[in-house]
Short mmCIF file of C-alpha atoms and ligand atoms in Angstrom, two decimals:
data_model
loop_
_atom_site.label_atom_id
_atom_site.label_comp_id
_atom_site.label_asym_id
_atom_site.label_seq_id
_atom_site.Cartn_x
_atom_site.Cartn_y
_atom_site.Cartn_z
CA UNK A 264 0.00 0.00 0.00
CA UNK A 265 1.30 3.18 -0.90
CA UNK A 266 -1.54 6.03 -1.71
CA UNK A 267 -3.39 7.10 1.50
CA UNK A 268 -6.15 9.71 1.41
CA UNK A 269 -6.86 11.45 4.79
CA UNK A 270 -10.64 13.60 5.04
CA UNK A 271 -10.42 16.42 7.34
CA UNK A 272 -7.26 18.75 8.25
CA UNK A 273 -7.85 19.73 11.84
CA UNK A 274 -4.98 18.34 14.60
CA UNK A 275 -6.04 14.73 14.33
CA UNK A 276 -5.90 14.70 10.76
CA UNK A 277 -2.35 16.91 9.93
CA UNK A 278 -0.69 14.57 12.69
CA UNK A 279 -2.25 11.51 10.35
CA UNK A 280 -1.33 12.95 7.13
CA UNK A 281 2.68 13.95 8.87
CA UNK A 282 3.07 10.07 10.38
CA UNK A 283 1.99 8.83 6.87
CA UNK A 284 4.31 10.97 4.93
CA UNK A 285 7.15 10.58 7.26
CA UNK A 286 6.57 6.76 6.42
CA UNK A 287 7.27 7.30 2.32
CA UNK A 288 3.32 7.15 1.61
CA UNK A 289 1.71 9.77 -0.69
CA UNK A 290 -1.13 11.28 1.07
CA UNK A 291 -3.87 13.32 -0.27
CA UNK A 292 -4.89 15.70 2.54
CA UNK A 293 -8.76 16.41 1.67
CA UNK A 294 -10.99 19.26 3.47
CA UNK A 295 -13.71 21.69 2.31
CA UNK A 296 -11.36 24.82 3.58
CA UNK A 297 -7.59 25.63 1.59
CA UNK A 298 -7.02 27.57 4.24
CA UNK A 299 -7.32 24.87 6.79
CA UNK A 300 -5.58 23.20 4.55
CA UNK A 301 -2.52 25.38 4.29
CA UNK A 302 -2.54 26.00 8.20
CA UNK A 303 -2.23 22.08 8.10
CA UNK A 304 0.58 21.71 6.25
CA UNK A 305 2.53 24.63 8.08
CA UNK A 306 1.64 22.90 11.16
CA UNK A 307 2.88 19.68 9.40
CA UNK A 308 6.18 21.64 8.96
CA UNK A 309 6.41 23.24 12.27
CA UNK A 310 5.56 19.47 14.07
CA UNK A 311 8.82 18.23 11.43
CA UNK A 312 10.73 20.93 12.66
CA UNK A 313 11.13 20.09 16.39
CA UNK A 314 11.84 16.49 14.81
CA UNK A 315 14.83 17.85 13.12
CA UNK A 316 15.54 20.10 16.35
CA UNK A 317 15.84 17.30 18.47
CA UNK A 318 18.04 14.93 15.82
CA UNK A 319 15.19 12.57 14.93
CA UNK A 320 14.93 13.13 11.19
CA UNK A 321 16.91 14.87 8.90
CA UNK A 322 16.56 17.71 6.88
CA UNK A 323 16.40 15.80 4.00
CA UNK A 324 13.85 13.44 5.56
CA UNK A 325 11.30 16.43 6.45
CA UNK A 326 11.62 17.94 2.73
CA UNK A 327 10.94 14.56 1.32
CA UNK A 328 7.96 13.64 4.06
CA UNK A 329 6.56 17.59 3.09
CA UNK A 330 6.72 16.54 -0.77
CA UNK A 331 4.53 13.27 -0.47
CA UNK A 332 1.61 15.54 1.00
CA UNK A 333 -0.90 16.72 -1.59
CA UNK A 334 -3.84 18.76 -0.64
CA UNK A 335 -7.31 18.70 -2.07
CA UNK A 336 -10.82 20.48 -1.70
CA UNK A 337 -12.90 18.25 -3.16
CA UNK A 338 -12.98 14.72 -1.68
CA UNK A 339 -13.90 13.10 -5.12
CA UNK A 340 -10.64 14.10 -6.96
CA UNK A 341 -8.33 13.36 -3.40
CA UNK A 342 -9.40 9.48 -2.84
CA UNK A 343 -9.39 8.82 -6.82
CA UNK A 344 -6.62 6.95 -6.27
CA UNK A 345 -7.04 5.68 -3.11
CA UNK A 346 -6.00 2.88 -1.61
CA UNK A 347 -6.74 3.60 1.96
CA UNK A 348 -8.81 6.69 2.90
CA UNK A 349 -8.48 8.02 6.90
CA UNK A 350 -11.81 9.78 7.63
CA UNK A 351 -10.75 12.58 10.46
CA UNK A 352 -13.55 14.95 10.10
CA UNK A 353 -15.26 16.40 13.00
CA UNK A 354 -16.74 14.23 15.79
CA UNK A 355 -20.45 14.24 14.58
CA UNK A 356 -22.12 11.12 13.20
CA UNK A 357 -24.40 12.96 10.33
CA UNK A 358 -21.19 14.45 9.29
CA UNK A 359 -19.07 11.07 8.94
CA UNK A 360 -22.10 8.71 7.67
CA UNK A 361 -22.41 11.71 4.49
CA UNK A 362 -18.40 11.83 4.71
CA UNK A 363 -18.55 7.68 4.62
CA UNK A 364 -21.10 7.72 1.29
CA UNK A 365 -19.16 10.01 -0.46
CA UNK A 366 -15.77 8.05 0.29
CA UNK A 367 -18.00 4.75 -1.02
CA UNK A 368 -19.07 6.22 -3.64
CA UNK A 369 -15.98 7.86 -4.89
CA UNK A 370 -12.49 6.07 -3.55
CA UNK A 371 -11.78 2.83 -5.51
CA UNK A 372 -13.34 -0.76 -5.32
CA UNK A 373 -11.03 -2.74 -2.81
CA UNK A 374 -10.28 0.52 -1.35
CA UNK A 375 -10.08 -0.23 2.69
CA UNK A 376 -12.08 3.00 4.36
CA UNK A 377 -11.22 3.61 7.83
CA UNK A 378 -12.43 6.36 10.53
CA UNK A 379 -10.26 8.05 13.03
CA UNK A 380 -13.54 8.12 15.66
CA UNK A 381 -12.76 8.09 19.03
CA UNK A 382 -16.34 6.93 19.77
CA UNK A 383 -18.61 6.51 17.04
CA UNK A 384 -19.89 3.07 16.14
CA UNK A 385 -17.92 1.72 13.45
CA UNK A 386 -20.54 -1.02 12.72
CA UNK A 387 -23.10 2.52 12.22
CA UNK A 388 -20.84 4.15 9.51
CA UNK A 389 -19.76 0.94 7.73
CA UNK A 390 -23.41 -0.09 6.99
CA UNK A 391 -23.56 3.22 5.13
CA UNK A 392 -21.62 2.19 2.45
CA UNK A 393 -21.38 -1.03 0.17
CA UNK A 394 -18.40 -2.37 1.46
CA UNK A 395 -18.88 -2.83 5.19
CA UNK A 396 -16.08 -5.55 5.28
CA UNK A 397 -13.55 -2.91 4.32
CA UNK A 398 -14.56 -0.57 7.40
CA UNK A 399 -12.82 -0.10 10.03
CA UNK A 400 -11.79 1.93 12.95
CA UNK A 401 -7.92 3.24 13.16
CA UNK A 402 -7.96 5.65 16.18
CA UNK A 403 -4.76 7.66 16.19
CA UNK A 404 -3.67 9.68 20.00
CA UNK A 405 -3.12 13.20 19.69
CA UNK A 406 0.00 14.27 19.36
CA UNK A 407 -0.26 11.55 16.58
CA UNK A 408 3.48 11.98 16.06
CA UNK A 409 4.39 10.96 19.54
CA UNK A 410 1.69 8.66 20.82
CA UNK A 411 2.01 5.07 20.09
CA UNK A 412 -1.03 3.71 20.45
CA UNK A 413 -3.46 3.01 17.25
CA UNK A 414 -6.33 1.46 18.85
CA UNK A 415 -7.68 -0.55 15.71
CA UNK A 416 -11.39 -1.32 15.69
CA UNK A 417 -13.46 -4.54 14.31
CA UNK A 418 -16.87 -3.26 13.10
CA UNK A 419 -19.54 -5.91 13.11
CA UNK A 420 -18.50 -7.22 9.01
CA UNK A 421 -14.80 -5.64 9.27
CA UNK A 422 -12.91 -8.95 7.19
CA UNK A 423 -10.05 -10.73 9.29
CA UNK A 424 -7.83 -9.62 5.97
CA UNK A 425 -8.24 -5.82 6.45
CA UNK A 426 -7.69 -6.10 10.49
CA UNK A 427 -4.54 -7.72 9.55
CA UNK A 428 -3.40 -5.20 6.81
CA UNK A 429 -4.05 -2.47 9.28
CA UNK A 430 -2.33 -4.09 11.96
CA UNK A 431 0.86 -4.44 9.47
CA UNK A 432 0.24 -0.70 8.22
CA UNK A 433 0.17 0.35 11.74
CA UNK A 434 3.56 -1.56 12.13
CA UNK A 435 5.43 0.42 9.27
CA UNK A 436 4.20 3.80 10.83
CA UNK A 437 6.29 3.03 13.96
CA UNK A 438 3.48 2.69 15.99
CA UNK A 439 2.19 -0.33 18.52
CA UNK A 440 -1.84 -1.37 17.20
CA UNK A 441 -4.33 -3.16 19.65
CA UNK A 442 -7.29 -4.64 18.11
CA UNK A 443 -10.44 -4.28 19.78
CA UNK A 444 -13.71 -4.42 19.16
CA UNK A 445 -16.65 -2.31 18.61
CA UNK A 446 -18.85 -1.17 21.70
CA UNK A 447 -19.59 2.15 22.86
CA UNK A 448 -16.23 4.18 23.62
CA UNK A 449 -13.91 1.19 22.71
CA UNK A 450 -11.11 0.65 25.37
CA UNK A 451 -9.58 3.62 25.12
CA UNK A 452 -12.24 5.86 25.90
CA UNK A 453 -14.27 3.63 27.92
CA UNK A 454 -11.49 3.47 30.81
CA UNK A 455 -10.20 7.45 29.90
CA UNK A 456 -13.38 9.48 29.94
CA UNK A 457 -14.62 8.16 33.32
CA UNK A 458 -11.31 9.31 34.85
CA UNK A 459 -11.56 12.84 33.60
CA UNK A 460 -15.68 12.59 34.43
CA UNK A 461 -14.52 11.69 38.05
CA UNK A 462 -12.13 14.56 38.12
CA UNK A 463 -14.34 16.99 37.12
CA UNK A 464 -17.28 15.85 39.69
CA UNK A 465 -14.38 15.71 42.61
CA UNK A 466 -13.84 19.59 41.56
CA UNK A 467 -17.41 20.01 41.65
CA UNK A 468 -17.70 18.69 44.64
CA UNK A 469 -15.22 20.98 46.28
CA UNK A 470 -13.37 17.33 47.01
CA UNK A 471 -10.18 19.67 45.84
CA UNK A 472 -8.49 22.34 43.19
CA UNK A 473 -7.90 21.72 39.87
CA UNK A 474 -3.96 21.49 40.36
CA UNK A 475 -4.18 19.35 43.65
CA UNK A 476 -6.52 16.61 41.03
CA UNK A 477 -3.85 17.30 38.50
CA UNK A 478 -0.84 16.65 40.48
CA UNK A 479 -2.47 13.48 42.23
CA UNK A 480 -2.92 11.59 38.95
CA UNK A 481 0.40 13.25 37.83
CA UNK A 482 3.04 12.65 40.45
CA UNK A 483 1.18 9.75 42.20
CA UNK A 484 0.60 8.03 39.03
CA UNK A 485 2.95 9.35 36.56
CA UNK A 486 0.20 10.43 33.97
CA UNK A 487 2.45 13.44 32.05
CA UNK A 488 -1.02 14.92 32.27
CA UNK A 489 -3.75 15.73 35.21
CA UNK A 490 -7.07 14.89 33.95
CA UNK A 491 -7.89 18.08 33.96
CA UNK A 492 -5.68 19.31 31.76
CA UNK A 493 -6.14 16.50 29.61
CA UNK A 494 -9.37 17.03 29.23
CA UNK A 495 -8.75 20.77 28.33
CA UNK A 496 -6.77 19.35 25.70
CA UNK A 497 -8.54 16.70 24.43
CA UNK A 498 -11.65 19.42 24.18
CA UNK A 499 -14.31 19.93 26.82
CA UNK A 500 -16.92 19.30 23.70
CA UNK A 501 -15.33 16.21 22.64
CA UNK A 502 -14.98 14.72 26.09
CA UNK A 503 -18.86 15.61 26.46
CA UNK A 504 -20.16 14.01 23.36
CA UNK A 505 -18.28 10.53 23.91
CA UNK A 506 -19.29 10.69 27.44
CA UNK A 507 -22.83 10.97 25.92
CA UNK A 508 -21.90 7.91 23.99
CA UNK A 509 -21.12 5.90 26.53
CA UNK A 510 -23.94 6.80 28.26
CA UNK A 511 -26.80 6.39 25.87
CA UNK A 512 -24.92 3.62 24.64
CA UNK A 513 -24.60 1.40 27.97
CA UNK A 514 -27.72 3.20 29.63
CA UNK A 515 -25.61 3.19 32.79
CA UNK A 516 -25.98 5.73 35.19
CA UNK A 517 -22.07 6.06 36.01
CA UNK A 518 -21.56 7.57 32.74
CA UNK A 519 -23.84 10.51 33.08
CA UNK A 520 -21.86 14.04 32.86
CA UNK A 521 -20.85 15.81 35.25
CA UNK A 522 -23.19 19.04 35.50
CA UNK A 523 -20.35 21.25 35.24
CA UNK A 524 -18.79 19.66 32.67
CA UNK A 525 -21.61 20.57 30.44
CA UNK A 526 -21.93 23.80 32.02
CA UNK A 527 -18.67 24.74 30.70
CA UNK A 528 -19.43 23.46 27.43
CA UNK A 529 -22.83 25.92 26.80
CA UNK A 530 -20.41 28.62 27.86
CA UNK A 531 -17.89 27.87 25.34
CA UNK A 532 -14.93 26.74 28.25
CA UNK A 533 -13.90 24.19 25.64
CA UNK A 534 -10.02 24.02 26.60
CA UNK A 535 -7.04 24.62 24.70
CA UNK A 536 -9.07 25.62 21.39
CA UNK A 537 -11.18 28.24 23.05
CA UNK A 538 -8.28 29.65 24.93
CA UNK A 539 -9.94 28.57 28.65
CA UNK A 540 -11.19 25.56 30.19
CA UNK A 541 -10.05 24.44 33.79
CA UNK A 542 -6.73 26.66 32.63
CA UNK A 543 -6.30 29.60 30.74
CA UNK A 544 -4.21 29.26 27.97
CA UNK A 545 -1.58 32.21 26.11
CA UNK A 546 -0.65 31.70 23.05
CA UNK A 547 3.40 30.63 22.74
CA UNK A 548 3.92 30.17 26.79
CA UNK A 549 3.95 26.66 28.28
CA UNK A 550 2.78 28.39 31.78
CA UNK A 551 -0.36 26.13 33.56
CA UNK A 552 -2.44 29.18 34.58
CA UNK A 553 -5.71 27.86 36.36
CA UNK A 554 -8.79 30.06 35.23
CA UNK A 555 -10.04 32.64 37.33
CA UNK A 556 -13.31 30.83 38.12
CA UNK A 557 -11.65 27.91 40.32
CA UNK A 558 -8.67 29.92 41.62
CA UNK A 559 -9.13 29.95 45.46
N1 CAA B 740 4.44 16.69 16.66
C1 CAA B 740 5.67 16.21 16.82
N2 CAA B 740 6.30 16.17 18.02
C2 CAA B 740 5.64 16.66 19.07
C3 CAA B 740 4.34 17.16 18.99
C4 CAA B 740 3.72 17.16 17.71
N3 CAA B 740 2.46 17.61 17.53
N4 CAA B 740 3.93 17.54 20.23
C5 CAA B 740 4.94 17.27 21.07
N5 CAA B 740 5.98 16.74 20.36
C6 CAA B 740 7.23 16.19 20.90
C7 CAA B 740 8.19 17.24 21.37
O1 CAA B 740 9.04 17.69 20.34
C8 CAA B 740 8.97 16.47 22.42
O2 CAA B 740 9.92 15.62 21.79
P1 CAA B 740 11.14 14.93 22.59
O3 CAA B 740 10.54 13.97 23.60
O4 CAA B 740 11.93 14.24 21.54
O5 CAA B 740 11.84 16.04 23.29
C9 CAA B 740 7.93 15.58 23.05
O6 CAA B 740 6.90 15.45 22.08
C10 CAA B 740 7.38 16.15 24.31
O7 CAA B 740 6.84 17.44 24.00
P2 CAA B 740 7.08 18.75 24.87
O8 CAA B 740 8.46 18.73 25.48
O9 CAA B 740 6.67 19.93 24.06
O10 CAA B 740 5.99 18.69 25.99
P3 CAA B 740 5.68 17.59 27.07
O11 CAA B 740 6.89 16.91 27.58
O12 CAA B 740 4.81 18.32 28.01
O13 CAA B 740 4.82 16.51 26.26
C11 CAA B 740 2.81 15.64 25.46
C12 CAA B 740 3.66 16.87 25.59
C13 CAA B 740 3.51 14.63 24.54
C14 CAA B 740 1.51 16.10 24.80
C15 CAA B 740 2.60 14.99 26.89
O14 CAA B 740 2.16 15.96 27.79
C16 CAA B 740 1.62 13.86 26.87
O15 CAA B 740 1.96 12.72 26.55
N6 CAA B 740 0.35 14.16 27.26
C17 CAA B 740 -0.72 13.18 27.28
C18 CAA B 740 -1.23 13.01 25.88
C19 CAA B 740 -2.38 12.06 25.82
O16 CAA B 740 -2.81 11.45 26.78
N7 CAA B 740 -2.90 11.91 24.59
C20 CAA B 740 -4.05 11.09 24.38
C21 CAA B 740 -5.25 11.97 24.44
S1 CAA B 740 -6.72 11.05 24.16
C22 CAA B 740 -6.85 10.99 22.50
O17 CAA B 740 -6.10 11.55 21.74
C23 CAA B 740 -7.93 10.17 21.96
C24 CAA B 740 -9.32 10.51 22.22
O18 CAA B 740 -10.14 9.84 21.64
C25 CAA B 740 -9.82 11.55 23.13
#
């Protein structure tokens, strides 16, 4: 396999498209928006930068993983050629099921269509199209570059043949797959987003301050993240909407939001992308500033 076609250029998919490229595939990096799709690729060339900073690729190596990256606006004309397409659009199942028929209708027969979701049945978008047994889930980590986890996931008619090509594509990225299979939230988001729910209910319950949770879970358990600021990371919205998942999906009580999560979701607290969540966040400093509203 050697042509890869990645739909959407937000974080998850420029660290998709960079990992690819870095690995000698050409990728087609498809969204509606050229100038997403330009602040992809010089975020592409920023992320290969610190590579090259710290000794870890070459010069040479960055120019050639830059040249392999195509960008298109129209998804018809980027998975023409197709032989795997990486669906990393936003995290809303109307959007991926149309994103899903298009990429069916449009990317090549034999063509293996996988979805970055981090909690969206697989076994939902795959019976969209006419190939279920070529769907699949390959959830990437964010920072894709440096996380090694792909957490690969069997939808209900996913064949044995493309789990194992996936695994082996996984492989020659550099990165370490687990196959799972597909029930609300997966593994990893099963086991993560009732962590960072707990967290946020033990700040709403005045149990303690956002940097005592953080430093708990960081120095008592060596996460190189508090939940907190994980979650601020990860987005506030996106931690919602899979913890809505897993709660319509199990109808289990324990999953049910915390009220201030959602709180500081209608207000637009959505993390790092909105500039404030449980921090406050300045562009180009590194500085954890806790936000005004749970500063004691
Ligand atoms: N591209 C390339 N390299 C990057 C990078 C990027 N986007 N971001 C960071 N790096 C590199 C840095 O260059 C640095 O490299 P070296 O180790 O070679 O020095 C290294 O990563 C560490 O980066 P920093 O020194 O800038 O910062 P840090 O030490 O604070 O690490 C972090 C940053 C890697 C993000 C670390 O804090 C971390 O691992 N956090 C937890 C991340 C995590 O849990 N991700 C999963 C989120 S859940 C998810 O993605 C799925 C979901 O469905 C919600």
């Amino acid at each position: 396999m050697k042509k890869v076609a990645v739909i959407g250029a937000g974080t998850m998919g420029n660290g998709i498209a960079h990992v690819f490229a870095q690995s000698g595939f050409t990728v087609s990096l498809i969204d509606v928006s050229q100038q997403q799709l330009d602040k992809a690729v010089a975020t592409i060339g920023k992320n290969f930068d610190r590579q090259v900073a710290k000794g870890s690729i070459t010069e040479e190596a960055k120019a050639a993983a830059l040249k392999n990256i195509t960008t298109f606006t129209t998804l018809e004309e980027g998975v023409r050629e197709a032989e795997l397409v990486v669906e990393a659009a936003t995290e809303n199942v109307d959007l991926k099921l149309s994103i899903f028929q298009q990429m069916d209708a449009h990317a090549p027969q034999g063509c293996i269509l996988a979805t970055n979701t981090s909690s969206i049945s697989i076994t939902k978008i795959a019976a969209v199209t006419s190939r279920p047994e070529l769907v699949i889930g390959m959830h990437f980590m964010n920072p894709v570059p440096v996380m090694k986890l792909v957490e690969i996931i069997n939808g209900y008619a996913t064949s044995a043949a493309v789990t194992t090509t996936i695994v082996e594509l996984s492989k020659q990225l550099g990165k370490v797959p687990c196959v799972v299979n597909d029930y609300p939230g997966f593994i990893a988001n099963r086991i993560l987003m009732p962590m960072i729910n707990e967290a946020i209910y033990s700040l709403f319950e005045g149990v303690a301050g956002v940097e005592e949770i953080d430093t708990v879970m960081k120095l008592g358990m060596a996460h190189p993240m508090g939940p907190l600021q994980l979650a601020d990371f990860i987005g506030l919205d996106v931690c919602l909407s899979i913890l809505h998942v897993l709660h319509d999906g199990f109808g289990n009580p324990k999953y049910a939001p915390c009220p201030l999560l959602v709180n500081m979701v209608m207000a637009k607290k959505l993390g790092v992308k909105t500039g404030e969540g449980f921090y406050t966040y300045t562009p180009g400093s590194k500085d954890l500033v806790v936000s005004a509203g749970f500063r004691k």
